[in-house]
mmCIF file of C-alpha atoms in Angstrom:
data_model
loop_
_atom_site.group_PDB
_atom_site.id
_atom_site.type_symbol
_atom_site.label_atom_id
_atom_site.label_comp_id
_atom_site.label_asym_id
_atom_site.label_seq_id
_atom_site.Cartn_x
_atom_site.Cartn_y
_atom_site.Cartn_z
ATOM 1 C CA UNK K 1 -33.209 6.814 157.424
ATOM 2 C CA UNK K 2 -36.929 6.269 157.081
ATOM 3 C CA UNK K 3 -38.207 7.725 153.849
ATOM 4 C CA UNK K 4 -40.964 10.277 153.890
ATOM 5 C CA UNK K 5 -43.883 9.358 151.666
ATOM 6 C CA UNK K 6 -46.739 11.419 150.346
ATOM 7 C CA UNK K 7 -50.198 10.058 150.904
ATOM 8 C CA UNK K 8 -50.097 8.534 147.448
ATOM 9 C CA UNK K 9 -47.192 6.423 148.576
ATOM 10 C CA UNK K 10 -44.650 7.960 146.242
ATOM 11 C CA UNK K 11 -41.362 9.091 147.734
ATOM 12 C CA UNK K 12 -41.288 12.816 148.298
ATOM 13 C CA UNK K 13 -38.009 13.009 150.100
ATOM 14 C CA UNK K 14 -35.398 10.291 150.588
ATOM 15 C CA UNK K 15 -34.361 11.555 153.979
ATOM 16 C CA UNK K 16 -36.134 12.804 157.068
ATOM 17 C CA UNK K 17 -35.413 16.542 156.930
ATOM 18 C CA UNK K 18 -34.668 18.058 160.329
ATOM 19 C CA UNK K 19 -37.856 19.933 161.158
ATOM 20 C CA UNK K 20 -37.053 23.554 162.112
ATOM 21 C CA UNK K 21 -38.109 24.541 165.606
ATOM 22 C CA UNK K 22 -41.710 25.670 165.739
ATOM 23 C CA UNK K 23 -42.893 28.754 167.529
ATOM 24 C CA UNK K 24 -44.908 26.694 170.013
ATOM 25 C CA UNK K 25 -41.764 24.747 170.814
ATOM 26 C CA UNK K 26 -43.335 21.414 169.737
ATOM 27 C CA UNK K 27 -40.703 18.768 169.839
ATOM 28 C CA UNK K 28 -39.667 18.491 166.113
ATOM 29 C CA UNK K 29 -38.741 14.834 166.514
ATOM 30 C CA UNK K 30 -42.193 14.012 167.892
ATOM 31 C CA UNK K 31 -43.770 15.982 165.075
ATOM 32 C CA UNK K 32 -41.738 13.918 162.592
ATOM 33 C CA UNK K 33 -42.866 10.643 164.168
ATOM 34 C CA UNK K 34 -46.495 11.691 164.292
ATOM 35 C CA UNK K 35 -46.223 13.024 160.764
ATOM 36 C CA UNK K 36 -44.783 9.730 159.558
ATOM 37 C CA UNK K 37 -47.393 7.722 161.423
ATOM 38 C CA UNK K 38 -50.231 9.654 159.780
ATOM 39 C CA UNK K 39 -48.624 9.133 156.350
ATOM 40 C CA UNK K 40 -48.151 5.430 157.180
ATOM 41 C CA UNK K 41 -51.830 5.026 158.141
ATOM 42 C CA UNK K 42 -52.916 6.791 154.982
ATOM 43 C CA UNK K 43 -50.581 4.895 152.680
ATOM 44 C CA UNK K 44 -51.339 1.432 154.030
ATOM 45 C CA UNK K 45 -54.979 2.224 154.907
ATOM 46 C CA UNK K 46 -54.498 1.323 158.565
ATOM 47 C CA UNK K 47 -57.553 1.689 160.809
ATOM 48 C CA UNK K 48 -57.355 0.784 164.507
ATOM 49 C CA UNK K 49 -60.414 -0.304 166.465
ATOM 50 C CA UNK K 50 -59.826 1.989 169.453
ATOM 51 C CA UNK K 51 -57.762 4.956 170.596
ATOM 52 C CA UNK K 52 -55.957 2.570 172.918
ATOM 53 C CA UNK K 53 -55.009 0.262 170.032
ATOM 54 C CA UNK K 54 -54.020 3.315 167.976
ATOM 55 C CA UNK K 55 -51.687 4.579 170.714
ATOM 56 C CA UNK K 56 -50.240 1.086 171.183
ATOM 57 C CA UNK K 57 -49.504 0.839 167.455
ATOM 58 C CA UNK K 58 -47.984 4.344 167.472
ATOM 59 C CA UNK K 59 -45.564 3.293 170.221
ATOM 60 C CA UNK K 60 -44.570 0.248 168.173
ATOM 61 C CA UNK K 61 -44.259 2.437 165.074
ATOM 62 C CA UNK K 62 -41.860 4.789 166.849
ATOM 63 C CA UNK K 63 -39.747 1.843 167.992
ATOM 64 C CA UNK K 64 -39.712 0.540 164.424
ATOM 65 C CA UNK K 65 -38.547 3.918 163.105
ATOM 66 C CA UNK K 66 -35.530 3.560 165.366
ATOM 67 C CA UNK K 67 -35.134 -0.031 164.231
ATOM 68 C CA UNK K 68 -35.168 1.114 160.586
ATOM 69 C CA UNK K 69 -32.450 3.637 161.415
ATOM 70 C CA UNK K 70 -30.372 0.885 163.030
ATOM 71 C CA UNK K 71 -30.936 -1.339 160.014
ATOM 72 C CA UNK K 72 -29.904 1.524 157.749
ATOM 73 C CA UNK K 73 -26.615 1.873 159.614
ATOM 74 C CA UNK K 74 -26.004 -1.893 159.515
ATOM 75 C CA UNK K 75 -27.100 -2.196 155.894
ATOM 76 C CA UNK K 76 -26.148 1.056 154.111
ATOM 77 C CA UNK K 77 -26.307 -0.341 150.569
ATOM 78 C CA UNK K 78 -30.071 -0.802 150.832
ATOM 79 C CA UNK K 79 -32.767 1.653 151.860
ATOM 80 C CA UNK K 80 -34.626 0.904 155.062
ATOM 81 C CA UNK K 81 -37.622 2.766 156.423
ATOM 82 C CA UNK K 82 -41.394 2.650 156.790
ATOM 83 C CA UNK K 83 -43.033 -0.460 155.312
ATOM 84 C CA UNK K 84 -46.486 -2.002 155.702
ATOM 85 C CA UNK K 85 -45.075 -3.898 158.701
ATOM 86 C CA UNK K 86 -44.017 -0.788 160.650
ATOM 87 C CA UNK K 87 -46.782 -1.121 163.232
ATOM 88 C CA UNK K 88 -45.872 -4.722 164.115
ATOM 89 C CA UNK K 89 -43.438 -5.803 166.796
ATOM 90 C CA UNK K 90 -40.634 -8.062 165.536
ATOM 91 C CA UNK K 91 -42.326 -11.066 167.118
ATOM 92 C CA UNK K 92 -45.737 -10.215 165.614
ATOM 93 C CA UNK K 93 -43.977 -9.849 162.253
ATOM 94 C CA UNK K 94 -42.235 -13.216 162.610
ATOM 95 C CA UNK K 95 -45.398 -14.958 163.747
ATOM 96 C CA UNK K 96 -47.552 -13.502 160.956
ATOM 97 C CA UNK K 97 -45.299 -13.311 157.933
ATOM 98 C CA UNK K 98 -42.554 -15.862 158.365
ATOM 99 C CA UNK K 99 -43.172 -19.515 158.649
ATOM 100 C CA UNK K 100 -40.341 -21.776 158.023
ATOM 101 C CA UNK K 101 -40.089 -24.751 160.276
ATOM 102 C CA UNK K 102 -36.896 -24.908 162.261
ATOM 103 C CA UNK K 103 -34.580 -25.667 159.475
ATOM 104 C CA UNK K 104 -32.252 -28.572 159.125
ATOM 105 C CA UNK K 105 -31.383 -30.083 155.820
ATOM 106 C CA UNK K 106 -33.170 -33.453 155.661
ATOM 107 C CA UNK K 107 -30.301 -35.940 155.594
ATOM 108 C CA UNK K 108 -32.038 -38.040 152.938
ATOM 109 C CA UNK K 109 -32.346 -35.120 150.523
ATOM 110 C CA UNK K 110 -30.816 -35.745 147.124
ATOM 111 C CA UNK K 111 -27.703 -33.709 146.488
ATOM 112 C CA UNK K 112 -27.899 -31.895 143.127
ATOM 113 C CA UNK K 113 -25.183 -33.086 140.712
ATOM 114 C CA UNK K 114 -22.248 -30.673 140.338
ATOM 115 C CA UNK K 115 -22.742 -28.575 137.203
ATOM 116 C CA UNK K 116 -19.981 -27.085 135.020
ATOM 117 C CA UNK K 117 -19.682 -23.365 135.668
ATOM 118 C CA UNK K 118 -16.872 -22.336 133.294
ATOM 119 C CA UNK K 119 -17.587 -21.246 129.679
ATOM 120 C CA UNK J 1 -22.349 -18.642 133.583
ATOM 121 C CA UNK J 2 -23.916 -15.415 132.291
ATOM 122 C CA UNK J 3 -22.985 -12.227 134.164
ATOM 123 C CA UNK J 4 -26.631 -11.399 134.812
ATOM 124 C CA UNK J 5 -29.641 -13.677 134.665
ATOM 125 C CA UNK J 6 -33.323 -13.133 135.403
ATOM 126 C CA UNK J 7 -36.123 -15.663 134.934
ATOM 127 C CA UNK J 8 -38.663 -12.839 135.059
ATOM 128 C CA UNK J 9 -37.435 -11.739 131.622
ATOM 129 C CA UNK J 10 -38.043 -15.258 130.293
ATOM 130 C CA UNK J 11 -41.603 -15.514 131.521
ATOM 131 C CA UNK J 12 -40.951 -18.164 134.175
ATOM 132 C CA UNK J 13 -42.198 -16.219 137.212
ATOM 133 C CA UNK J 14 -45.861 -15.714 138.136
ATOM 134 C CA UNK J 15 -47.140 -12.701 140.061
ATOM 135 C CA UNK J 16 -48.734 -13.233 143.412
ATOM 136 C CA UNK J 17 -48.484 -13.091 147.144
ATOM 137 C CA UNK J 18 -49.160 -15.662 149.820
ATOM 138 C CA UNK J 19 -49.117 -15.777 153.592
ATOM 139 C CA UNK J 20 -47.558 -19.212 153.795
ATOM 140 C CA UNK J 21 -43.988 -18.624 152.738
ATOM 141 C CA UNK J 22 -42.852 -22.277 152.560
ATOM 142 C CA UNK J 23 -45.711 -23.151 150.177
ATOM 143 C CA UNK J 24 -45.062 -19.945 148.194
ATOM 144 C CA UNK J 25 -41.423 -20.955 147.747
ATOM 145 C CA UNK J 26 -42.392 -24.511 146.768
ATOM 146 C CA UNK J 27 -45.015 -23.542 144.195
ATOM 147 C CA UNK J 28 -42.729 -20.842 142.744
ATOM 148 C CA UNK J 29 -39.945 -23.341 142.083
ATOM 149 C CA UNK J 30 -42.351 -25.902 140.588
ATOM 150 C CA UNK J 31 -44.001 -23.199 138.408
ATOM 151 C CA UNK J 32 -40.587 -22.410 136.957
ATOM 152 C CA UNK J 33 -39.675 -26.073 136.440
ATOM 153 C CA UNK J 34 -43.079 -26.723 134.862
ATOM 154 C CA UNK J 35 -42.507 -23.780 132.533
ATOM 155 C CA UNK J 36 -39.170 -25.254 131.467
ATOM 156 C CA UNK J 37 -40.766 -28.694 130.901
ATOM 157 C CA UNK J 38 -43.966 -27.602 129.148
ATOM 158 C CA UNK J 39 -43.337 -23.975 128.072
ATOM 159 C CA UNK J 40 -46.558 -23.128 129.911
ATOM 160 C CA UNK J 41 -46.512 -20.811 132.935
ATOM 161 C CA UNK J 42 -49.205 -22.036 135.332
ATOM 162 C CA UNK J 43 -49.916 -20.446 138.707
ATOM 163 C CA UNK J 44 -50.013 -23.380 141.138
ATOM 164 C CA UNK J 45 -52.038 -23.802 144.324
ATOM 165 C CA UNK J 46 -50.387 -22.903 147.632
ATOM 166 C CA UNK J 47 -53.681 -23.719 149.346
ATOM 167 C CA UNK J 48 -53.388 -27.375 148.351
ATOM 168 C CA UNK J 49 -50.081 -27.512 150.232
ATOM 169 C CA UNK J 50 -51.533 -25.644 153.218
ATOM 170 C CA UNK J 51 -54.587 -27.950 153.433
ATOM 171 C CA UNK J 52 -53.167 -31.286 152.285
ATOM 172 C CA UNK J 53 -49.416 -31.384 152.902
ATOM 173 C CA UNK J 54 -48.559 -32.740 156.356
ATOM 174 C CA UNK J 55 -45.397 -34.426 155.202
ATOM 175 C CA UNK J 56 -42.829 -34.864 157.943
ATOM 176 C CA UNK J 57 -39.063 -34.566 157.819
ATOM 177 C CA UNK J 58 -37.966 -38.207 158.269
ATOM 178 C CA UNK J 59 -35.016 -37.048 160.320
ATOM 179 C CA UNK J 60 -36.982 -34.957 162.751
ATOM 180 C CA UNK J 61 -40.013 -36.407 164.539
ATOM 181 C CA UNK J 62 -42.750 -33.814 164.793
ATOM 182 C CA UNK J 63 -41.263 -31.563 162.141
ATOM 183 C CA UNK J 64 -44.188 -31.783 159.735
ATOM 184 C CA UNK J 65 -45.583 -29.272 157.259
ATOM 185 C CA UNK J 66 -48.558 -27.602 158.857
ATOM 186 C CA UNK J 67 -50.070 -24.605 157.109
ATOM 187 C CA UNK J 68 -49.605 -21.328 158.951
ATOM 188 C CA UNK J 69 -47.483 -23.010 161.602
ATOM 189 C CA UNK J 70 -44.712 -23.490 159.105
ATOM 190 C CA UNK J 71 -43.267 -26.043 156.766
ATOM 191 C CA UNK J 72 -40.236 -26.986 154.733
ATOM 192 C CA UNK J 73 -39.882 -26.757 150.969
ATOM 193 C CA UNK J 74 -38.181 -30.148 150.704
ATOM 194 C CA UNK J 75 -40.986 -31.834 152.622
ATOM 195 C CA UNK J 76 -43.479 -30.049 150.360
ATOM 196 C CA UNK J 77 -41.705 -31.374 147.254
ATOM 197 C CA UNK J 78 -41.838 -34.851 148.800
ATOM 198 C CA UNK J 79 -45.593 -34.450 149.412
ATOM 199 C CA UNK J 80 -46.115 -33.242 145.834
ATOM 200 C CA UNK J 81 -44.163 -36.193 144.448
ATOM 201 C CA UNK J 82 -46.250 -38.659 146.500
ATOM 202 C CA UNK J 83 -49.603 -36.939 145.868
ATOM 203 C CA UNK J 84 -49.004 -36.857 142.125
ATOM 204 C CA UNK J 85 -48.724 -33.124 141.646
ATOM 205 C CA UNK J 86 -50.229 -29.694 142.303
ATOM 206 C CA UNK J 87 -53.462 -28.204 141.021
ATOM 207 C CA UNK J 88 -53.781 -24.762 139.452
ATOM 208 C CA UNK J 89 -54.366 -21.774 141.670
ATOM 209 C CA UNK J 90 -57.690 -21.173 139.877
ATOM 210 C CA UNK J 91 -58.865 -24.735 140.635
ATOM 211 C CA UNK J 92 -57.781 -24.603 144.284
ATOM 212 C CA UNK J 93 -57.686 -20.897 145.221
ATOM 213 C CA UNK J 94 -55.831 -19.392 148.159
ATOM 214 C CA UNK J 95 -58.044 -18.689 151.206
ATOM 215 C CA UNK J 96 -55.406 -17.401 153.605
ATOM 216 C CA UNK J 97 -56.269 -19.811 156.409
ATOM 217 C CA UNK J 98 -55.365 -23.375 157.294
ATOM 218 C CA UNK J 99 -58.634 -24.556 158.814
ATOM 219 C CA UNK J 100 -59.996 -26.079 155.597
ATOM 220 C CA UNK J 101 -60.105 -29.753 154.673
ATOM 221 C CA UNK J 102 -58.027 -31.100 151.809
ATOM 222 C CA UNK J 103 -59.876 -30.647 148.505
ATOM 223 C CA UNK J 104 -57.236 -32.164 146.248
ATOM 224 C CA UNK J 105 -58.621 -33.447 142.937
ATOM 225 C CA UNK J 106 -56.185 -35.790 141.170
ATOM 226 C CA UNK J 107 -57.918 -35.208 137.852
ATOM 227 C CA UNK J 108 -56.946 -31.551 137.944
ATOM 228 C CA UNK J 109 -53.205 -31.850 138.419
ATOM 229 C CA UNK J 110 -51.403 -29.102 136.467
ATOM 230 C CA UNK J 111 -47.774 -29.830 137.388
ATOM 231 C CA UNK J 112 -45.895 -32.939 138.497
ATOM 232 C CA UNK J 113 -42.572 -33.261 140.275
ATOM 233 C CA UNK J 114 -40.045 -35.534 138.525
ATOM 234 C CA UNK J 115 -37.388 -35.098 141.210
ATOM 235 C CA UNK J 116 -35.918 -32.521 143.560
ATOM 236 C CA UNK J 117 -32.542 -32.037 145.197
ATOM 237 C CA UNK J 118 -30.555 -29.773 147.473
ATOM 238 C CA UNK J 119 -27.840 -27.563 145.980
ATOM 239 C CA UNK J 120 -24.517 -27.350 147.783
ATOM 240 C CA UNK J 121 -23.516 -24.178 149.607
ATOM 241 C CA UNK J 122 -21.504 -22.948 146.615
ATOM 242 C CA UNK J 123 -22.604 -19.766 144.880
ATOM 243 C CA UNK J 124 -21.432 -20.891 141.445
ATOM 244 C CA UNK J 125 -23.388 -24.120 141.821
ATOM 245 C CA UNK J 126 -26.432 -22.154 142.969
ATOM 246 C CA UNK J 127 -26.133 -19.868 139.938
ATOM 247 C CA UNK J 128 -25.595 -22.841 137.599
ATOM 248 C CA UNK J 129 -28.654 -24.670 138.970
ATOM 249 C CA UNK J 130 -30.683 -21.485 138.687
ATOM 250 C CA UNK J 131 -29.740 -21.037 135.029
ATOM 251 C CA UNK J 132 -30.208 -24.717 134.185
ATOM 252 C CA UNK J 133 -33.240 -25.755 136.262
ATOM 253 C CA UNK J 134 -35.189 -22.542 136.805
ATOM 254 C CA UNK J 135 -36.057 -20.542 139.950
ATOM 255 C CA UNK J 136 -34.861 -22.107 143.198
ATOM 256 C CA UNK J 137 -36.609 -22.503 146.554
ATOM 257 C CA UNK J 138 -34.413 -20.860 149.171
ATOM 258 C CA UNK J 139 -34.591 -20.117 152.892
ATOM 259 C CA UNK J 140 -33.313 -16.914 154.484
ATOM 260 C CA UNK J 141 -33.229 -14.975 157.730
ATOM 261 C CA UNK J 142 -35.754 -12.176 157.215
ATOM 262 C CA UNK J 143 -34.828 -9.812 160.043
ATOM 263 C CA UNK J 144 -33.797 -6.967 157.702
ATOM 264 C CA UNK J 145 -36.769 -7.509 155.408
ATOM 265 C CA UNK J 146 -39.274 -5.964 157.829
ATOM 266 C CA UNK J 147 -37.813 -2.498 157.132
ATOM 267 C CA UNK J 148 -36.380 -3.087 153.640
ATOM 268 C CA UNK J 149 -37.539 -0.750 150.891
ATOM 269 C CA UNK J 150 -35.083 -0.970 148.018
ATOM 270 C CA UNK J 151 -31.486 -1.394 146.942
ATOM 271 C CA UNK J 152 -29.007 -4.191 147.471
ATOM 272 C CA UNK J 153 -29.240 -5.416 151.064
ATOM 273 C CA UNK J 154 -25.844 -6.407 152.435
ATOM 274 C CA UNK J 155 -25.922 -6.150 156.241
ATOM 275 C CA UNK J 156 -22.630 -6.114 158.109
ATOM 276 C CA UNK J 157 -24.187 -8.536 160.597
ATOM 277 C CA UNK J 158 -27.115 -10.884 159.920
ATOM 278 C CA UNK J 159 -28.091 -14.119 161.630
ATOM 279 C CA UNK J 160 -28.024 -17.253 159.491
ATOM 280 C CA UNK J 161 -30.899 -18.771 161.462
ATOM 281 C CA UNK J 162 -33.371 -19.411 158.634
ATOM 282 C CA UNK J 163 -36.971 -18.352 159.246
ATOM 283 C CA UNK J 164 -38.444 -17.455 155.860
ATOM 284 C CA UNK J 165 -38.980 -19.208 152.519
ATOM 285 C CA UNK J 166 -38.585 -17.244 149.269
ATOM 286 C CA UNK J 167 -37.823 -17.819 145.580
ATOM 287 C CA UNK J 168 -34.489 -17.112 143.902
ATOM 288 C CA UNK J 169 -35.298 -15.912 140.359
ATOM 289 C CA UNK J 170 -32.079 -14.368 139.133
ATOM 290 C CA UNK J 171 -28.852 -12.548 139.846
ATOM 291 C CA UNK J 172 -27.139 -9.325 138.833
ATOM 292 C CA UNK J 173 -23.453 -8.565 138.483
ATOM 293 C CA UNK J 174 -23.617 -5.070 139.934
ATOM 294 C CA UNK J 175 -26.202 -3.254 141.982
ATOM 295 C CA UNK J 176 -25.305 0.357 142.625
ATOM 296 C CA UNK J 177 -24.802 0.929 146.350
ATOM 297 C CA UNK J 178 -25.027 4.717 146.759
ATOM 298 C CA UNK J 179 -23.723 4.898 150.258
ATOM 299 C CA UNK J 180 -20.545 2.928 149.861
ATOM 300 C CA UNK J 181 -20.202 3.839 146.156
ATOM 301 C CA UNK J 182 -19.598 0.182 145.408
ATOM 302 C CA UNK J 183 -20.994 -2.116 142.766
ATOM 303 C CA UNK J 184 -22.340 -5.243 144.411
ATOM 304 C CA UNK J 185 -23.255 -8.538 142.755
ATOM 305 C CA UNK J 186 -26.609 -9.639 144.120
ATOM 306 C CA UNK J 187 -29.314 -12.299 144.096
ATOM 307 C CA UNK J 188 -32.816 -11.354 142.926
ATOM 308 C CA UNK J 189 -35.429 -12.814 145.239
ATOM 309 C CA UNK J 190 -39.197 -12.980 144.826
ATOM 310 C CA UNK J 191 -40.914 -12.496 148.176
ATOM 311 C CA UNK J 192 -44.506 -13.336 149.117
ATOM 312 C CA UNK J 193 -45.605 -10.024 150.638
ATOM 313 C CA UNK J 194 -47.076 -8.326 147.603
ATOM 314 C CA UNK J 195 -45.942 -5.638 145.193
ATOM 315 C CA UNK J 196 -46.180 -2.795 147.694
ATOM 316 C CA UNK J 197 -43.231 -4.269 149.599
ATOM 317 C CA UNK J 198 -39.603 -3.908 148.532
ATOM 318 C CA UNK J 199 -38.855 -3.429 144.834
ATOM 319 C CA UNK J 200 -42.323 -4.351 143.490
ATOM 320 C CA UNK J 201 -42.345 -7.397 145.738
ATOM 321 C CA UNK J 202 -38.703 -8.344 145.048
ATOM 322 C CA UNK J 203 -35.636 -8.232 147.271
ATOM 323 C CA UNK J 204 -31.985 -7.874 146.310
ATOM 324 C CA UNK J 205 -29.356 -9.322 148.587
ATOM 325 C CA UNK J 206 -25.639 -9.261 147.944
ATOM 326 C CA UNK J 207 -23.789 -12.419 146.972
ATOM 327 C CA UNK J 208 -20.535 -13.738 148.288
ATOM 328 C CA UNK J 209 -20.827 -14.320 152.010
ATOM 329 C CA UNK J 210 -23.980 -16.455 152.513
ATOM 330 C CA UNK J 211 -25.553 -13.273 153.876
ATOM 331 C CA UNK J 212 -28.519 -13.982 156.184
ATOM 332 C CA UNK J 213 -28.047 -17.681 155.350
ATOM 333 C CA UNK J 214 -29.390 -17.246 151.804
ATOM 334 C CA UNK J 215 -27.034 -19.910 150.375
ATOM 335 C CA UNK J 216 -27.640 -22.400 153.215
ATOM 336 C CA UNK J 217 -30.708 -24.202 152.025
ATOM 337 C CA UNK J 218 -31.318 -24.088 148.282
ATOM 338 C CA UNK J 219 -33.545 -26.640 146.559
ATOM 339 C CA UNK J 220 -34.043 -27.281 142.873
ATOM 340 C CA UNK J 221 -36.948 -29.211 141.403
ATOM 341 C CA UNK J 222 -37.557 -30.797 137.989
ATOM 342 C CA UNK J 223 -41.072 -31.173 136.565
ATOM 343 C CA UNK J 224 -42.574 -33.894 134.381
ATOM 344 C CA UNK J 225 -43.500 -32.786 130.859
ATOM 345 C CA UNK J 226 -47.265 -33.256 131.138
ATOM 346 C CA UNK J 227 -47.727 -32.146 127.509
ATOM 347 C CA UNK J 228 -46.726 -35.607 126.338
ATOM 348 C CA UNK J 229 -49.332 -37.293 128.575
#
């Protein structure tokens, strides 16, 4: 469940509360996503150079909300939700913030001596 | 082995973020080892590794450390051993890009590698090396970290394909898991994405099943006591 944050970034509510139906029939779910996106932009000071970029990032943000919900189901002992990376696609995230070469243990690496682990 | 252990409480972990995770993991482990050897906590230069370390994995042609395109902690330790050591962060500050030339100044070395080795995929051995030798350079699969906010992460399913370098700074015997009402032993990991991510920049991941490959590639490093020189 993505956490709702106030503009100051503190948690105001650990769960997304189901928004009651509005008179004008606005889709509550959409309202929630837009609401979260505006909090996200405020909290992480996100500014997009064009309306087109903004809309593109909003689409990615919505997909990442769903991804956070999936992660929450797969990883219930942690809390998953909106982070500073919520407007990045998984591949943008990997390309920008990860950076380990394809990993194999170098065969010539020294093996650490076995240490005693009792008392 | 103590039930709980945390190098942050012993002053062996510097603050700080960095975009190049493999150099972040390398400098973090050497900072801890240098603290153990000299009792001084020095923030070491990731930028020196990004600009100067192009060490290759002898077993894999073309697998060389290369700034923002990725690197390996073991190759970075090898570079540091050959180059003589790392400079302080303040003497070789982080610029966030890898287009600069190498500005290494041997006269300003702040920490030297004595040796480094790989710890077997055995959680007791990892914990013992952590307690004895200081924070450890580890690799992990970071797929759940993009949405992680807090708590003990223990995904039912997580790839062990390693794509991120972090620093193992401690472990806890029980992290309260509200949903499944279970106490979970966990590793405490320092990540390089700043204090607004995770638990003030730290990540907790449960122990016991090599979750997300966290036990697969663990390196420990020993530093030379430069006080005596």
